[in-house]
Amino acid sequence: MASLSNDQLLQEIKSCEDLLTDRIADNMETFGVSSTVGRLLGIIYMNREAMTLDSLADETGMSKTRMSQVMRQMISLNIAEKEYVKGSRKDHYNVERDYAQTFISLFTSNWAEVVKRNTSLERRLREQIRHLETCLTEDSSEDVKVRMERLQQELDEWNTYYNWINNLVAFFESGEIFNHVPIITPNKKEEEQNEE
Amino acid sequence: MASLSNDQLLQEIKSCEDLLTDRIADNMETFGVSSTVGRLLGIIYMNREAMTLDSLADETGMSKTRMSQVMRQMISLNIAEKEYVKGSRKDHYNVERDYAQTFISLFTSNWAEVVKRNTSLERRLREQIRHLETCLTEDSSEDVKVRMERLQQELDEWNTYYNWINNLVAFFESGEIFNHVPIITPNKKEEEQNEE
DNA sequence: AAATCTGTGCAATTTAAACTTTACAAAGTA
DNA sequence: TACTTTGTAAAGTTTAAATTGCACAGATTT
């Protein structure tokens, strides 16, 4: 009905995009990263080409230092990368454009780290238990033996669980997950649903 | 070699258990919840029976109010529940003892929430776009049309992604994940690997 | 060589999250 | 009815995380 001017329309479109970016930022917190990570992801994604720290600072109103910190974090999380741009001295950053891939990167970064930390703790505790066992005397109380046995059991369950997580990470990282939970595009203009 | 007294042994065992609890607390942060959630989970888990707010406060050295807050959160996350104890006025809380099930509960709580929030945003934006389309005039710039088209595309990808997440949640929640990433217990004293 | 630009280390500040204290309602007990 | 006990709401405090400002190194240009 009401016909809007070009500028008004652009304004409206921009505000829709901003809503999307805001939501990406929110959702990203589910991965345990600061919402600013999500915000930058959204901004660069919407921008459709690599951006510099200055342009990001501009867009967010935040300091360049913070942009630097966050982009570094994103690179370590495997959801962004520097892109060389001829003729420019500035670093240009781009982001993974495939949402599902981003999910997988964050998921696996997080859990691989957890598994790693865990494995070393387990090793340490196993040793400690082995040591304690040598300290048992025949007049050690029944209680102690039970607790010791239980602790062993805990560690076994613990180990089982983290092996599972480890396999889960591999299941995602290898892309096998897509064989069982496929990505379904509603309007299949393209046939190539599974490439990469 | 060195034979330790009962008390010393119990002490040592306790300190191993505490290390496990600490690690659970740490790891739980990967789910985006406070480490105190993980700490309580660990404490109740190790305790092997339901605990009251007072005993939790005692164990952690934190206030009872905080215990109440955290247990409520854990219940809403589906990883703890009140357990009726005859003859006691206090609420007793117990936790899910199956690690993998805990993982799934947290995973699905988090992502189901994200999907929900997203779905409503998507609906809102679709409407807005439909509205904006009616505002286009023949002298609207090419730029506007391109941006509009792009926004549509974003929403399509967006939709595809969240449908995927939604399916992923179902994949976990239904337990189908275990068919493809099984839980492997190292020493299979029991045969019943898949029940529930 | 001086001047500029770019990214980042580091300390300081702000903001948000975790946690505590106080107070009080609901339910139980004497 | 008055007195406890228990859980939690609300507001305040502390702690940790996010963010900034400054400073400076390395690389580039003049």
Short mmCIF file of C-alpha atoms (C1' of nucleotides) in Angstrom, two decimals:
data_model
loop_
_atom_site.label_atom_id
_atom_site.label_comp_id
_atom_site.label_asym_id
_atom_site.label_seq_id
_atom_site.Cartn_x
_atom_site.Cartn_y
_atom_site.Cartn_z
CA MET A 1 0.00 0.00 0.00
CA ALA A 2 2.13 2.82 1.31
CA SER A 3 5.05 3.31 -1.04
CA LEU A 4 8.27 4.11 0.73
CA SER A 5 11.26 6.01 -0.53
CA ASN A 6 14.40 4.17 -1.44
CA ASP A 7 16.15 5.36 1.66
CA GLN A 8 13.32 4.30 3.87
CA LEU A 9 13.28 0.88 2.29
CA LEU A 10 17.01 0.47 2.72
CA GLN A 11 16.62 1.55 6.29
CA GLU A 12 13.98 -1.10 6.87
CA ILE A 13 16.03 -3.80 5.23
CA LYS A 14 18.99 -2.85 7.33
CA SER A 15 16.96 -3.10 10.47
CA CYS A 16 15.85 -6.60 9.49
CA GLU A 17 19.46 -7.57 8.97
CA ASP A 18 20.33 -6.11 12.33
CA LEU A 19 17.68 -8.24 13.97
CA LEU A 20 19.24 -11.30 12.41
CA THR A 21 22.67 -10.27 13.57
CA ASP A 22 21.39 -9.67 17.08
CA ARG A 23 19.89 -13.11 17.15
CA ILE A 24 23.06 -14.72 15.90
CA ALA A 25 24.90 -12.93 18.67
CA ASP A 26 22.44 -14.21 21.25
CA ASN A 27 22.45 -17.74 19.99
CA MET A 28 26.19 -17.85 19.92
CA GLU A 29 26.21 -17.60 23.69
CA THR A 30 24.93 -21.17 23.68
CA PHE A 31 28.40 -22.13 22.56
CA GLY A 32 29.82 -20.47 25.59
CA VAL A 33 31.43 -17.63 23.72
CA SER A 34 30.86 -13.95 24.23
CA SER A 35 27.97 -12.52 22.27
CA THR A 36 30.41 -10.21 20.59
CA VAL A 37 31.82 -13.22 18.80
CA GLY A 38 28.36 -13.86 17.43
CA ARG A 39 27.86 -10.22 16.61
CA LEU A 40 31.03 -10.05 14.52
CA LEU A 41 30.14 -13.31 12.87
CA GLY A 42 26.75 -11.89 11.94
CA ILE A 43 28.12 -8.59 10.73
CA ILE A 44 30.77 -10.13 8.51
CA TYR A 45 28.32 -12.71 7.29
CA MET A 46 25.77 -10.10 6.29
CA ASN A 47 28.45 -7.96 4.76
CA ARG A 48 29.26 -10.76 2.35
CA GLU A 49 32.88 -9.87 2.12
CA ALA A 50 35.91 -9.76 4.36
CA MET A 51 36.14 -6.85 6.76
CA THR A 52 38.91 -4.99 8.54
CA LEU A 53 39.24 -4.30 12.23
CA ASP A 54 38.46 -0.67 11.57
CA SER A 55 35.27 -1.36 9.70
CA LEU A 56 34.18 -3.78 12.42
CA ALA A 57 34.92 -1.24 15.12
CA ASP A 58 32.95 1.20 13.08
CA GLU A 59 29.99 -1.10 12.70
CA THR A 60 29.86 -2.16 16.34
CA GLY A 61 30.98 1.06 17.95
CA MET A 62 33.54 -0.90 19.89
CA SER A 63 37.25 -0.38 20.20
CA LYS A 64 39.64 -1.73 17.65
CA THR A 65 41.49 -3.58 20.37
CA ARG A 66 38.40 -5.56 21.21
CA MET A 67 37.84 -6.36 17.55
CA SER A 68 41.35 -7.69 17.40
CA GLN A 69 40.82 -9.84 20.48
CA VAL A 70 37.57 -11.27 19.23
CA MET A 71 38.79 -12.02 15.73
CA ARG A 72 41.76 -13.83 17.15
CA GLN A 73 39.42 -15.88 19.28
CA MET A 74 37.27 -16.63 16.26
CA ILE A 75 40.25 -17.78 14.30
CA SER A 76 41.29 -20.08 17.10
CA LEU A 77 37.75 -21.39 17.15
CA ASN A 78 38.05 -22.06 13.47
CA ILE A 79 35.12 -19.95 12.41
CA ALA A 80 37.01 -17.07 10.79
CA GLU A 81 40.15 -16.49 8.85
CA LYS A 82 42.34 -13.75 7.53
CA GLU A 83 42.01 -13.10 3.87
CA TYR A 84 44.71 -11.44 1.90
CA VAL A 85 43.54 -8.42 0.01
CA LYS A 86 45.87 -7.07 -2.61
CA GLY A 87 46.89 -3.50 -2.18
CA SER A 88 45.70 -3.19 1.39
CA ARG A 89 47.90 -3.13 4.42
CA LYS A 90 45.04 -4.01 6.72
CA ASP A 91 44.10 -7.50 7.75
CA HIS A 92 40.82 -8.60 6.27
CA TYR A 93 38.73 -11.15 8.11
CA ASN A 94 36.16 -13.45 6.67
CA VAL A 95 33.90 -15.99 8.31
CA GLU A 96 32.69 -19.45 7.57
CA ARG A 97 29.50 -18.98 5.58
CA ASP A 98 28.06 -22.39 6.19
CA TYR A 99 26.03 -22.27 9.37
CA ALA A 100 26.20 -25.99 10.03
CA GLN A 101 29.94 -25.97 9.54
CA THR A 102 30.21 -23.18 12.07
CA PHE A 103 28.19 -25.21 14.47
CA ILE A 104 30.51 -28.13 14.02
CA SER A 105 33.64 -26.06 14.42
CA LEU A 106 32.45 -24.61 17.69
CA PHE A 107 31.09 -27.88 18.96
CA THR A 108 34.26 -29.76 18.25
CA SER A 109 36.60 -27.01 19.47
CA ASN A 110 34.82 -26.96 22.78
CA TRP A 111 34.50 -30.65 23.38
CA ALA A 112 37.86 -31.70 22.05
CA GLU A 113 39.34 -29.36 24.63
CA VAL A 114 37.25 -30.90 27.39
CA VAL A 115 38.25 -34.41 26.39
CA LYS A 116 41.88 -33.45 26.42
CA ARG A 117 41.79 -31.93 29.88
CA ASN A 118 39.90 -34.90 31.12
CA THR A 119 42.23 -37.50 29.77
CA SER A 120 45.17 -36.08 31.62
CA LEU A 121 43.23 -35.92 34.86
CA GLU A 122 42.18 -39.53 34.48
CA ARG A 123 45.74 -40.65 34.00
CA ARG A 124 46.78 -38.78 37.10
CA LEU A 125 44.05 -40.27 39.23
CA ARG A 126 44.67 -43.80 38.01
CA GLU A 127 48.24 -43.46 39.15
CA GLN A 128 47.22 -42.08 42.48
CA ILE A 129 44.86 -44.99 43.05
CA ARG A 130 47.48 -47.50 42.12
CA HIS A 131 49.70 -45.83 44.66
CA LEU A 132 47.05 -45.84 47.36
CA GLU A 133 46.42 -49.50 46.82
CA THR A 134 49.98 -50.27 47.78
CA CYS A 135 49.35 -48.40 51.01
CA LEU A 136 46.49 -50.62 52.09
CA THR A 137 47.21 -52.74 55.15
CA GLU A 138 45.20 -55.70 56.37
CA ASP A 139 43.75 -53.56 59.17
CA SER A 140 42.46 -50.89 56.78
CA SER A 141 38.75 -50.54 57.38
CA GLU A 142 36.12 -52.02 55.12
CA ASP A 143 34.91 -48.49 54.45
CA VAL A 144 38.19 -47.53 52.87
CA LYS A 145 38.14 -50.53 50.60
CA VAL A 146 34.59 -49.78 49.50
CA ARG A 147 35.39 -46.16 48.80
CA MET A 148 38.43 -47.19 46.85
CA GLU A 149 36.43 -49.64 44.81
CA ARG A 150 33.84 -46.96 44.13
CA LEU A 151 36.42 -44.50 43.01
CA GLN A 152 37.72 -47.04 40.51
CA GLN A 153 34.20 -47.46 39.26
CA GLU A 154 33.75 -43.72 38.93
CA LEU A 155 36.87 -43.54 36.84
CA ASP A 156 35.63 -46.32 34.61
CA GLU A 157 32.34 -44.59 33.99
CA TRP A 158 34.18 -41.35 33.55
CA ASN A 159 36.40 -42.96 30.96
CA THR A 160 33.46 -44.48 29.16
CA TYR A 161 31.76 -41.12 28.99
CA TYR A 162 34.71 -39.21 27.66
CA ASN A 163 35.40 -41.83 25.07
CA TRP A 164 31.86 -41.37 23.96
CA ILE A 165 32.30 -37.62 23.73
CA ASN A 166 35.47 -38.16 21.81
CA ASN A 167 33.67 -40.35 19.31
CA LEU A 168 30.89 -37.82 19.14
CA VAL A 169 33.37 -35.13 18.21
CA ALA A 170 34.73 -37.33 15.46
CA PHE A 171 31.23 -38.09 14.29
CA PHE A 172 30.61 -34.39 13.78
CA GLU A 173 34.03 -33.41 12.59
CA SER A 174 34.09 -36.07 9.88
CA GLY A 175 30.73 -34.92 8.62
CA GLU A 176 29.23 -38.33 9.22
CA ILE A 177 26.49 -36.65 11.20
CA PHE A 178 25.11 -35.35 7.89
CA ASN A 179 24.46 -38.89 6.74
CA HIS A 180 22.03 -39.34 9.59
CA VAL A 181 20.81 -35.82 10.16
CA PRO A 182 20.90 -34.36 6.69
CA ILE A 183 20.63 -30.74 5.81
CA ILE A 184 17.38 -30.26 3.99
CA THR A 185 17.01 -27.21 1.81
CA PRO A 186 13.37 -26.37 1.22
CA ASN A 187 13.64 -25.07 -2.34
CA LYS A 188 16.15 -27.33 -3.97
CA LYS A 189 17.45 -25.15 -6.74
CA GLU A 190 20.66 -27.10 -6.49
CA GLU A 191 21.07 -30.82 -6.42
CA GLU A 192 24.47 -30.97 -4.79
CA GLN A 193 23.30 -31.26 -1.24
CA ASN A 194 26.39 -33.14 -0.07
CA GLU A 195 29.72 -32.02 -1.32
CA GLU A 196 32.76 -30.64 0.50
CA MET B 1 55.30 -49.15 50.45
CA ALA B 2 54.34 -46.66 53.13
CA SER B 3 51.24 -47.86 54.93
CA LEU B 4 48.87 -45.06 55.74
CA SER B 5 46.32 -44.84 58.52
CA ASN B 6 42.67 -45.25 57.76
CA ASP B 7 42.03 -41.57 58.16
CA GLN B 8 44.86 -40.65 55.88
CA LEU B 9 43.59 -43.03 53.26
CA LEU B 10 40.06 -41.65 53.48
CA GLN B 11 41.52 -38.19 53.21
CA GLU B 12 43.38 -39.16 50.06
CA ILE B 13 40.34 -40.77 48.52
CA LYS B 14 38.27 -37.72 49.30
CA SER B 15 40.80 -35.50 47.61
CA CYS B 16 40.61 -37.65 44.49
CA GLU B 17 36.86 -37.33 44.50
CA ASP B 18 37.19 -33.61 44.89
CA LEU B 19 39.44 -33.46 41.87
CA LEU B 20 36.78 -35.25 39.87
CA THR B 21 34.11 -32.89 41.13
CA ASP B 22 36.24 -29.90 40.27
CA ARG B 23 36.69 -31.19 36.77
CA ILE B 24 33.00 -31.84 36.34
CA ALA B 25 32.40 -28.27 37.44
CA ASP B 26 34.90 -26.96 34.90
CA ASN B 27 33.62 -29.07 32.08
CA MET B 28 30.08 -28.05 32.74
CA GLU B 29 30.95 -24.52 31.72
CA THR B 30 31.13 -25.84 28.18
CA PHE B 31 27.36 -26.12 28.37
CA GLY B 32 27.18 -22.45 29.16
CA VAL B 33 26.11 -22.93 32.74
CA SER B 34 27.82 -21.67 35.84
CA SER B 35 30.48 -23.96 37.23
CA THR B 36 28.47 -24.16 40.42
CA VAL B 37 25.90 -26.18 38.52
CA GLY B 38 28.63 -28.64 37.71
CA ARG B 39 29.94 -28.58 41.23
CA LEU B 40 26.58 -29.49 42.72
CA LEU B 41 26.12 -32.14 40.10
CA GLY B 42 29.46 -33.63 41.04
CA ILE B 43 28.84 -33.44 44.75
CA ILE B 44 25.45 -35.10 44.60
CA TYR B 45 26.73 -37.63 42.12
CA MET B 46 29.63 -38.62 44.36
CA ASN B 47 27.37 -38.65 47.38
CA ARG B 48 25.30 -41.38 45.76
CA GLU B 49 22.09 -40.25 47.36
CA ALA B 50 19.80 -37.25 47.33
CA MET B 51 20.94 -34.19 49.25
CA THR B 52 19.28 -31.24 50.89
CA LEU B 53 19.98 -27.58 50.38
CA ASP B 54 21.60 -27.46 53.78
CA SER B 55 23.95 -30.31 53.14
CA LEU B 56 24.88 -28.80 49.81
CA ALA B 57 25.53 -25.44 51.41
CA ASP B 58 27.60 -27.25 53.94
CA GLU B 59 29.62 -29.10 51.38
CA THR B 60 30.27 -26.10 49.14
CA GLY B 61 30.51 -23.44 51.79
CA MET B 62 28.01 -21.39 49.83
CA SER B 63 24.76 -19.85 50.96
CA LYS B 64 21.57 -21.85 51.03
CA THR B 65 19.94 -19.30 48.79
CA ARG B 66 22.48 -19.94 46.11
CA MET B 67 21.95 -23.68 46.43
CA SER B 68 18.26 -23.11 45.94
CA GLN B 69 18.88 -21.01 42.85
CA VAL B 70 21.21 -23.52 41.30
CA MET B 71 19.06 -26.54 42.03
CA ARG B 72 16.11 -24.81 40.46
CA GLN B 73 18.20 -24.14 37.39
CA MET B 74 19.31 -27.76 37.29
CA ILE B 75 15.75 -28.96 37.46
CA SER B 76 14.75 -26.69 34.62
CA LEU B 77 17.72 -28.08 32.70
CA ASN B 78 16.41 -31.53 33.37
CA ILE B 79 19.51 -32.83 35.09
CA ALA B 80 18.19 -32.96 38.65
CA GLU B 81 14.97 -33.64 40.45
CA LYS B 82 13.39 -33.45 43.84
CA GLU B 83 13.06 -36.73 45.58
CA TYR B 84 10.53 -37.28 48.30
CA VAL B 85 12.06 -38.55 51.50
CA LYS B 86 9.66 -39.89 54.07
CA GLY B 87 9.77 -38.21 57.42
CA SER B 88 11.78 -35.22 56.27
CA ARG B 89 10.42 -31.76 55.69
CA LYS B 90 13.38 -30.78 53.58
CA ASP B 91 13.54 -31.05 49.86
CA HIS B 92 15.96 -33.69 48.71
CA TYR B 93 17.62 -33.34 45.35
CA ASN B 94 19.07 -36.03 43.21
CA VAL B 95 20.84 -35.89 39.89
CA GLU B 96 20.85 -37.85 36.71
CA ARG B 97 23.52 -40.50 37.18
CA ASP B 98 24.05 -41.31 33.54
CA TYR B 99 26.68 -38.97 32.18
CA ALA B 100 25.61 -39.31 28.58
CA GLN B 101 22.01 -38.65 29.51
CA THR B 102 23.12 -35.51 31.29
CA PHE B 103 24.94 -34.46 28.20
CA ILE B 104 21.84 -34.96 26.15
CA SER B 105 19.61 -33.11 28.55
CA LEU B 106 21.84 -30.08 28.56
CA PHE B 107 22.41 -30.19 24.87
CA THR B 108 18.74 -30.40 24.04
CA SER B 109 17.64 -27.88 26.66
CA ASN B 110 20.01 -25.35 25.24
CA TRP B 111 19.34 -25.87 21.60
CA ALA B 112 15.62 -26.40 21.78
CA GLU B 113 15.45 -22.99 23.39
CA VAL B 114 17.54 -21.47 20.63
CA VAL B 115 15.38 -23.03 17.94
CA LYS B 116 12.26 -21.71 19.59
CA ARG B 117 13.51 -18.15 19.82
CA ASN B 118 14.65 -18.35 16.27
CA THR B 119 11.43 -19.64 14.85
CA SER B 120 9.48 -16.72 16.18
CA LEU B 121 12.00 -14.24 14.82
CA GLU B 122 11.84 -15.86 11.44
CA ARG B 123 8.09 -15.60 11.31
CA ARG B 124 8.29 -11.96 12.25
CA LEU B 125 10.85 -11.16 9.57
CA ARG B 126 8.98 -13.04 6.86
CA GLU B 127 5.98 -10.91 7.57
CA GLN B 128 8.02 -7.76 7.52
CA ILE B 129 9.48 -8.68 4.14
CA ARG B 130 6.11 -9.47 2.71
CA HIS B 131 5.04 -6.05 3.88
CA LEU B 132 8.05 -4.31 2.41
CA GLU B 133 7.47 -5.97 -0.92
CA THR B 134 4.11 -4.30 -1.19
CA CYS B 135 5.87 -1.00 -0.67
CA LEU B 136 8.13 -1.38 -3.68
CA THR B 137 7.46 1.07 -6.47
CA GLU B 138 8.72 0.87 -10.03
CA ASP B 139 11.26 3.57 -9.31
CA SER B 140 12.76 1.71 -6.36
CA SER B 141 16.44 1.31 -7.04
CA GLU B 142 18.00 -1.89 -8.24
CA ASP B 143 20.01 -1.92 -5.03
CA VAL B 144 16.91 -2.19 -2.90
CA LYS B 145 15.63 -5.11 -4.92
CA VAL B 146 18.94 -6.91 -4.62
CA ARG B 147 19.10 -6.37 -0.90
CA MET B 148 15.57 -7.59 -0.51
CA GLU B 149 16.32 -10.69 -2.52
CA ARG B 150 19.37 -11.33 -0.41
CA LEU B 151 17.45 -10.98 2.78
CA GLN B 152 15.01 -13.59 1.57
CA GLN B 153 17.91 -15.85 0.82
CA GLU B 154 19.36 -15.29 4.27
CA LEU B 155 16.10 -16.28 5.81
CA ASP B 156 15.99 -19.43 3.71
CA GLU B 157 19.45 -20.47 4.81
CA TRP B 158 18.58 -19.49 8.32
CA ASN B 159 15.53 -21.68 8.18
CA THR B 160 17.46 -24.57 6.76
CA TYR B 161 19.99 -24.32 9.54
CA TYR B 162 17.52 -24.19 12.36
CA ASN B 163 15.58 -27.07 10.95
CA TRP B 164 18.80 -28.99 10.99
CA ILE B 165 19.43 -28.08 14.62
CA ASN B 166 15.93 -29.06 15.41
CA ASN B 167 16.46 -32.46 13.84
CA LEU B 168 19.74 -32.75 15.65
CA VAL B 169 18.02 -32.16 18.95
CA ALA B 170 15.51 -34.89 18.13
CA PHE B 171 18.33 -37.17 17.08
CA PHE B 172 19.87 -36.83 20.52
CA GLU B 173 16.71 -36.68 22.53
CA SER B 174 15.32 -39.85 20.99
CA GLY B 175 18.53 -41.68 21.76
CA GLU B 176 19.08 -42.48 18.12
CA ILE B 177 22.54 -41.01 18.45
CA PHE B 178 23.50 -44.09 20.44
CA ASN B 179 22.84 -46.27 17.43
CA HIS B 180 25.58 -44.49 15.56
CA VAL B 181 27.87 -43.38 18.36
CA PRO B 182 27.48 -46.15 20.88
CA ILE B 183 28.58 -46.07 24.46
CA ILE B 184 31.37 -48.54 24.84
CA THR B 185 32.11 -49.85 28.28
CA PRO B 186 35.64 -51.21 28.51
CA ASN B 187 35.05 -54.03 31.01
CA LYS B 188 31.67 -55.40 30.06
CA LYS B 189 30.56 -57.02 33.29
CA GLU B 190 27.04 -56.39 32.12
CA GLU B 191 25.59 -57.21 28.76
CA GLU B 192 22.72 -54.74 28.76
CA GLN B 193 24.49 -51.92 27.00
CA ASN B 194 21.31 -50.47 25.55
CA GLU B 195 18.26 -50.37 27.70
CA GLU B 196 16.35 -47.43 29.19
"C1'" DA C 1 65.51 9.16 9.12
"C1'" DA C 2 61.09 10.89 10.23
"C1'" DA C 3 56.34 10.14 9.95
"C1'" DT C 4 52.37 7.15 9.53
"C1'" DC C 5 49.71 3.07 9.83
"C1'" DT C 6 48.31 -1.33 11.83
"C1'" DG C 7 47.74 -4.83 15.20
"C1'" DT C 8 48.20 -6.14 19.86
"C1'" DG C 9 50.13 -6.44 24.92
"C1'" DC C 10 48.94 -4.62 29.18
"C1'" DA C 11 46.78 -2.12 32.88
"C1'" DA C 12 42.60 0.21 34.01
"C1'" DT C 13 37.71 0.55 33.81
"C1'" DT C 14 33.14 -0.78 33.07
"C1'" DT C 15 29.54 -4.14 32.94
"C1'" DA C 16 27.45 -8.41 33.84
"C1'" DA C 17 27.29 -12.57 36.47
"C1'" DA C 18 27.72 -14.98 40.64
"C1'" DC C 19 26.82 -14.97 45.18
"C1'" DT C 20 25.21 -13.22 49.97
"C1'" DT C 21 22.26 -11.06 53.31
"C1'" DT C 22 18.03 -9.96 54.91
"C1'" DA C 23 13.35 -10.64 55.09
"C1'" DC C 24 9.29 -13.03 54.68
"C1'" DA C 25 5.55 -16.41 53.26
"C1'" DA C 26 3.97 -21.04 53.67
"C1'" DA C 27 3.75 -25.11 56.15
"C1'" DG C 28 4.63 -27.74 60.27
"C1'" DT C 29 4.97 -28.17 65.34
"C1'" DA C 30 4.31 -27.30 70.29
"C1'" DT D 1 -1.75 -19.03 69.07
"C1'" DA D 2 2.91 -18.52 69.10
"C1'" DC D 3 7.22 -20.64 67.58
"C1'" DT D 4 10.23 -23.30 64.07
"C1'" DT D 5 11.65 -24.73 59.94
"C1'" DT D 6 12.23 -24.41 55.02
"C1'" DG D 7 12.58 -22.33 50.56
"C1'" DT D 8 12.96 -18.35 47.91
"C1'" DA D 9 12.20 -13.18 46.50
"C1'" DA D 10 14.45 -8.94 46.43
"C1'" DA D 11 18.14 -5.95 46.92
"C1'" DG D 12 22.87 -5.45 47.83
"C1'" DT D 13 27.77 -6.94 47.38
"C1'" DT D 14 31.56 -9.27 45.44
"C1'" DT D 15 33.91 -11.43 41.77
"C1'" DA D 16 34.88 -12.34 37.16
"C1'" DA D 17 34.36 -11.15 32.34
"C1'" DA D 18 34.09 -7.89 28.77
"C1'" DT D 19 35.70 -3.78 27.06
"C1'" DT D 20 38.60 0.42 26.66
"C1'" DG D 21 42.71 3.48 26.46
"C1'" DC D 22 47.27 3.89 26.13
"C1'" DA D 23 51.52 2.63 24.49
"C1'" DC D 24 54.50 0.59 21.54
"C1'" DA D 25 56.68 -2.62 18.00
"C1'" DG D 26 57.04 -3.77 13.33
"C1'" DA D 27 56.17 -2.72 8.80
"C1'" DT D 28 55.41 1.08 5.04
"C1'" DT D 29 55.60 5.30 3.12
"C1'" DT D 30 57.60 9.99 2.37
#
